Amino acid sequence: MEQKDIIIIGAGPAGLSAAIYTARGGASTLVLGCNPKVAGEYVIDNYFGFPKPITGKELIQRGIEQAKKFGAEIKCEKVLSIHFSNQNTFLVKTETNQYESKAIILATGVTRVRPGIDNLKDYEGKGVSYCVSCDGFFYKNKKVAVLGEGVFAANQALELTEYTKQITIFTQGKKPSFSQEFAKKLESFKIPVRKDKIISLKGNKGLEQIVLENGDIEPLDGLFIAMGEASSLDFAYTLGLTRKGVFIEADFEQKTNIPGVFAAGDCVGRFLQISVAVGEGAIAGKSALNYIKTLTKS
Ligand SMILES: Cc1cc2nc3c(=O)[nH]c(=O)nc-3n(C[C@H](O)[C@H](O)[C@H](O)COP(=O)(O)OP(=O)(O)OC[C@H]3O[C@@H](n4cnc5c(N)ncnc54)[C@H](O)[C@@H]3O)c2cc1C
């Protein structure tokens, strides 16, 4: 397995800025992320130092070049999960690879994928979960479903096979976008994939039934939400990071409550602007460098 000092999740302004600091500071740095939304033909009019507006695409391209110049490696790979290893390091799984690092910087931006289930909130912690490695255990031999259409959902469903055989994936009306490898794995575990939309949940003390758009009502004990790609929130659930609503809590050094995990940019939810993301990325990079130095001393 490839090992790095620091893995940065996200190749937007926050992640690239962090990479410039960590790579320039001598840490082996891997950035995992693809083109951020802002990297289009949008004109950025308010970023310091560009009196003539620059496009988001060019700004990001320049950031990539600069991070690479200092030795950062940048790969367009979607991260599916982050777990602790027994060696006090982090194991990062993507659609195609696994990596190990001493520190993690989360710079994933914000996610806006909503499942569109009316009363989802009422059942959070009472049958609705966002984290298989946290809650899968409570559903031993029970009937569960994963909500999502992509590799992230497929991976969550496969993790659930440790606990139960009664697993279904609901894509919420979307076309499944699993890679061939994951589609084959789902088949081998006999996990059905259904396009039906779940519109509401039922149950007195906790989740007991799901109501589908076609009016059908079906029994269900547990529903795991994994829409779109894994977000900083999903990583927060697994790693036990404190959150404020949909954002990750980080202090003025961009440290989260878990040693070795830092967060920067939109996923922290302060002022959602490039300048702030770049500034927080720099601080997160410096803090991560300081953190790995303390590991070598001890
Ligand atoms: C169209 C548009 C125009 C904007 N215009 C302006 C403007 O003019 N001025 C301004 O200051 N701000 C603007 N913003 C806001 C600004 O773009 C954001 O505040 C900024 O990009 C946040 O940077 P970030 O690095 O935190 O997150 P993002 O830029 O959102 O980057 C997130 C990164 O994380 C990656 N990622 C997410 N999940 C995963 C995963 N599971 N695995 C791997 N990678 C993952 C993504 O691929 C991406 O690389 C605009 C935003 C948009 C969308």
XYZ file of C-alpha atoms and ligand atoms in Angstrom:
351
model
C 0.000 0.000 0.000
C 1.318 3.452 -0.927
C 2.280 5.516 2.122
C 2.308 9.292 2.413
C 2.941 11.765 5.196
C -0.181 13.751 4.408
C -3.244 12.959 2.303
C -5.450 15.858 1.291
C -8.994 15.051 0.185
C -10.110 17.671 -2.300
C -8.418 19.457 -5.206
C -10.189 22.796 -4.872
C -8.689 26.050 -3.577
C -8.434 24.749 0.024
C -6.848 21.401 -0.845
C -4.374 22.816 -3.370
C -3.359 25.638 -1.063
C -2.771 23.100 1.750
C -0.696 20.973 -0.648
C 1.540 23.923 -1.539
C 2.388 24.331 2.157
C 2.800 20.644 3.035
C 4.841 19.709 -0.061
C 6.977 22.850 0.191
C 7.521 22.005 3.874
C 9.017 18.643 2.860
C 6.106 16.282 3.603
C 5.211 13.655 1.022
C 1.789 14.852 -0.083
C -1.006 13.205 -2.035
C -4.058 15.204 -3.121
C -7.092 13.082 -4.004
C -9.806 14.963 -5.848
C -11.064 15.984 -9.248
C -11.944 19.292 -10.836
C -13.913 21.378 -8.322
C -17.179 23.016 -9.413
C -15.544 26.432 -9.599
C -13.036 25.219 -12.229
C -15.216 26.266 -15.174
C -15.365 29.350 -17.368
C -16.750 31.406 -14.448
C -15.123 34.755 -13.984
C -13.605 35.283 -10.557
C -13.795 38.975 -9.883
C -12.989 39.259 -6.198
C -9.828 37.227 -5.648
C -6.855 39.188 -4.353
C -4.170 40.069 -6.902
C -6.269 39.730 -10.060
C -7.517 43.187 -11.070
C -8.265 41.656 -14.459
C -10.668 38.800 -13.616
C -9.394 35.245 -13.982
C -11.537 32.190 -14.781
C -12.023 29.527 -12.117
C -10.515 27.018 -14.526
C -7.274 28.968 -14.868
C -7.003 29.722 -11.160
C -7.319 26.019 -10.294
C -4.891 25.053 -13.078
C -2.319 27.463 -11.652
C -2.849 26.012 -8.171
C -2.275 22.492 -9.513
C 0.939 23.539 -11.253
C 2.223 25.270 -8.138
C 1.458 22.321 -5.828
C 3.113 19.915 -8.285
C 6.167 22.181 -8.535
C 6.801 21.538 -4.841
C 6.366 17.783 -5.263
C 2.699 17.185 -4.395
C 1.085 14.300 -6.250
C -2.450 14.966 -7.465
C -4.796 12.147 -8.487
C -8.401 12.394 -9.660
C -9.703 9.567 -7.469
C -12.900 9.581 -5.429
C -12.367 8.696 -1.782
C -14.874 6.136 -0.511
C -13.792 5.822 3.106
C -11.208 6.826 5.708
C -10.508 4.559 8.657
C -7.983 4.437 11.501
C -5.313 1.749 11.253
C -3.798 -0.054 14.234
C -0.559 1.874 13.682
C -2.020 5.307 14.471
C -2.274 6.101 10.790
C -5.200 6.610 8.418
C -6.310 4.196 5.702
C -7.833 5.912 2.714
C -9.808 3.841 0.227
C -10.636 5.157 -3.245
C -12.489 3.521 -6.124
C -9.209 2.037 -7.371
C -6.572 2.230 -4.608
C -5.766 2.190 -0.922
C -3.341 4.569 0.781
C -1.972 5.110 4.263
C -1.039 8.467 5.790
C 0.053 10.036 9.068
C -2.316 12.989 8.720
C -5.434 13.899 6.764
C -6.659 17.259 5.544
C -10.320 17.352 4.584
C -10.985 19.944 1.872
C -14.004 18.416 0.168
C -16.176 21.498 -0.175
C -19.854 21.217 0.706
C -22.285 18.610 -0.446
C -25.804 19.491 -1.389
C -27.204 16.079 -2.309
C -30.458 15.606 -0.432
C -32.329 12.293 -0.544
C -35.771 13.974 -0.787
C -37.390 11.952 1.989
C -39.958 14.050 3.889
C -39.404 12.956 7.456
C -35.810 11.649 7.254
C -34.654 13.810 10.173
C -37.242 12.281 12.539
C -35.550 8.887 12.141
C -31.881 9.908 12.316
C -30.320 7.704 14.990
C -33.567 5.671 15.060
C -33.006 3.584 11.956
C -31.463 6.172 9.655
C -27.678 6.282 9.637
C -24.920 7.913 7.605
C -22.125 5.558 8.615
C -21.881 1.783 8.205
C -18.679 1.445 10.212
C -20.341 3.330 13.110
C -23.805 1.733 13.094
C -23.690 -1.398 10.908
C -23.181 -3.479 14.045
C -26.699 -2.590 15.297
C -28.277 -4.239 12.254
C -26.974 -7.793 12.621
C -29.177 -10.062 10.482
C -31.688 -7.243 9.988
C -33.259 -5.885 6.833
C -31.363 -2.832 5.677
C -31.120 -0.584 2.641
C -28.525 1.793 1.283
C -29.708 4.932 -0.476
C -27.438 6.015 -3.308
C -26.534 5.490 -6.923
C -22.721 5.558 -7.035
C -19.638 3.643 -5.948
C -19.879 5.203 -2.489
C -23.286 3.534 -1.967
C -21.995 0.241 -3.395
C -19.047 0.322 -0.996
C -21.347 1.019 1.974
C -23.582 -1.903 0.939
C -20.561 -4.205 0.697
C -19.370 -3.101 4.161
C -22.834 -4.055 5.475
C -22.341 -7.674 4.360
C -20.248 -8.105 7.531
C -23.485 -7.774 9.505
C -26.403 -8.977 7.405
C -27.401 -10.650 4.164
C -30.636 -8.672 3.757
C -29.340 -5.627 1.907
C -30.949 -3.635 -0.921
C -29.680 -0.539 -2.698
C -32.270 2.109 -3.628
C -30.984 4.627 -6.174
C -33.809 7.101 -5.479
C -34.844 7.176 -9.143
C -31.302 7.717 -10.426
C -29.397 5.614 -12.937
C -26.819 3.492 -11.095
C -23.248 4.626 -11.770
C -21.240 1.815 -10.170
C -17.963 0.863 -11.787
C -17.902 -2.595 -13.365
C -15.791 -3.910 -10.513
C -18.303 -2.762 -7.890
C -21.312 -3.922 -9.956
C -19.750 -7.410 -10.085
C -19.111 -7.410 -6.332
C -22.748 -6.427 -5.655
C -23.887 -9.272 -7.889
C -21.655 -11.774 -6.138
C -23.176 -10.778 -2.773
C -26.670 -10.904 -4.351
C -27.429 -7.299 -3.388
C -30.385 -6.079 -5.459
C -30.284 -2.560 -6.910
C -33.692 -0.874 -7.241
C -34.501 2.451 -8.872
C -37.592 3.006 -6.672
C -37.839 6.291 -4.809
C -38.392 6.251 -1.060
C -40.592 9.246 -0.194
C -41.198 8.830 3.543
C -40.493 6.651 6.545
C -42.811 5.022 9.063
C -42.444 3.535 12.539
C -43.411 4.361 16.120
C -40.209 4.235 18.173
C -37.893 3.835 15.200
C -37.846 2.970 11.525
C -40.157 0.072 10.655
C -41.326 0.741 7.101
C -40.520 2.729 3.982
C -43.107 4.319 1.706
C -42.257 4.235 -1.994
C -43.344 6.760 -4.631
C -45.577 4.123 -6.257
C -47.490 3.834 -2.959
C -46.003 0.509 -1.847
C -45.048 0.147 1.805
C -42.235 -2.245 2.696
C -40.670 -3.312 6.010
C -37.172 -2.015 6.781
C -35.025 -1.871 9.930
C -32.164 0.340 8.830
C -31.557 2.901 6.113
C -27.989 4.051 5.323
C -27.692 7.277 3.336
C -24.876 7.325 0.767
C -26.030 9.589 -2.066
C -23.562 10.928 -4.617
C -19.933 10.765 -3.561
C -18.664 10.502 -0.002
C -18.579 13.943 1.572
C -16.658 15.435 4.453
C -19.712 14.689 6.588
C -19.502 10.985 5.782
C -15.830 11.005 6.770
C -16.763 12.959 9.898
C -19.215 10.245 10.959
C -16.644 7.471 10.509
C -13.778 9.298 12.211
C -15.921 10.764 15.005
C -15.336 14.418 14.110
C -17.531 17.006 15.778
C -19.895 18.751 13.382
C -21.988 21.873 13.303
C -24.972 21.052 11.088
C -23.547 19.972 7.735
C -20.116 21.437 8.483
C -17.030 20.102 10.261
C -15.861 21.926 13.371
C -12.271 23.148 13.189
C -10.402 25.521 15.494
C -8.312 28.531 14.462
C -5.473 26.157 13.485
C -7.936 24.137 11.350
C -7.587 21.207 13.771
C -10.618 18.992 14.277
C -11.266 17.185 17.563
C -9.334 14.146 16.256
C -5.509 14.402 16.311
C -4.072 14.233 12.813
C -7.276 15.308 11.066
C -7.573 18.867 9.775
C -10.321 20.563 7.768
C -10.334 23.637 5.546
C -12.477 25.551 3.096
C -16.203 25.267 2.426
C -16.490 22.016 4.416
C -15.810 24.065 7.569
C -18.621 26.443 6.623
C -17.343 29.916 7.481
C -17.385 32.388 4.561
C -17.748 30.219 1.437
C -15.249 32.059 -0.753
C -12.028 31.193 -2.551
C -9.893 33.589 -0.500
C -11.078 31.993 2.747
C -10.563 28.462 1.400
C -7.019 29.338 0.314
C -6.227 30.900 3.724
C -7.652 28.001 5.702
C -5.843 25.546 3.420
C -2.541 27.242 4.212
C -3.213 27.072 7.955
C -4.308 23.409 7.725
C -1.136 22.604 5.776
C 1.067 24.243 8.399
C -0.785 22.542 11.260
C -0.495 19.134 9.562
C 3.248 19.665 9.108
C 3.612 20.536 12.798
C 1.565 17.466 13.717
C 3.710 14.981 11.782
C 6.848 16.534 13.333
C 5.475 15.699 16.801
C 5.068 12.060 15.680
C 8.726 11.781 14.707
C 9.810 13.231 18.089
C 7.724 10.802 20.191
C -19.911 28.376 -10.087
C -19.231 28.931 -8.889
C -18.744 30.224 -8.916
C -18.099 30.747 -7.796
N -17.609 32.022 -7.842
C -16.879 32.510 -6.818
C -16.245 33.797 -6.890
O -16.394 34.522 -7.876
N -15.487 34.190 -5.846
C -15.302 33.415 -4.726
O -14.550 33.811 -3.836
N -15.925 32.221 -4.610
C -16.704 31.744 -5.620
N -17.326 30.513 -5.503
C -17.208 29.766 -4.250
C -15.862 29.027 -4.205
O -15.719 28.320 -5.402
C -15.744 28.108 -3.016
O -15.884 28.852 -1.839
C -14.384 27.395 -3.049
O -14.195 26.705 -4.255
C -14.262 26.437 -1.876
O -13.065 25.734 -2.015
P -12.873 24.290 -1.352
O -11.501 23.868 -1.743
O -13.227 24.344 0.077
O -13.969 23.349 -2.027
P -14.284 22.999 -3.606
O -13.756 24.078 -4.444
O -15.722 22.709 -3.577
O -13.419 21.704 -3.843
C -13.791 20.473 -3.298
C -12.869 19.386 -3.824
O -13.130 18.200 -3.101
C -13.227 17.107 -3.991
N -14.014 16.040 -3.346
C -15.230 16.092 -2.739
N -15.580 14.888 -2.272
C -14.557 14.056 -2.583
C -14.316 12.667 -2.383
N -15.190 11.870 -1.765
N -13.170 12.142 -2.855
C -12.246 12.913 -3.511
N -12.427 14.238 -3.718
C -13.565 14.777 -3.262
C -13.839 17.707 -5.259
O -13.583 16.863 -6.369
C -13.052 19.017 -5.305
O -11.799 18.783 -5.885
C -17.980 29.968 -6.613
C -18.473 28.674 -6.594
C -19.092 28.143 -7.719
C -19.616 26.725 -7.686
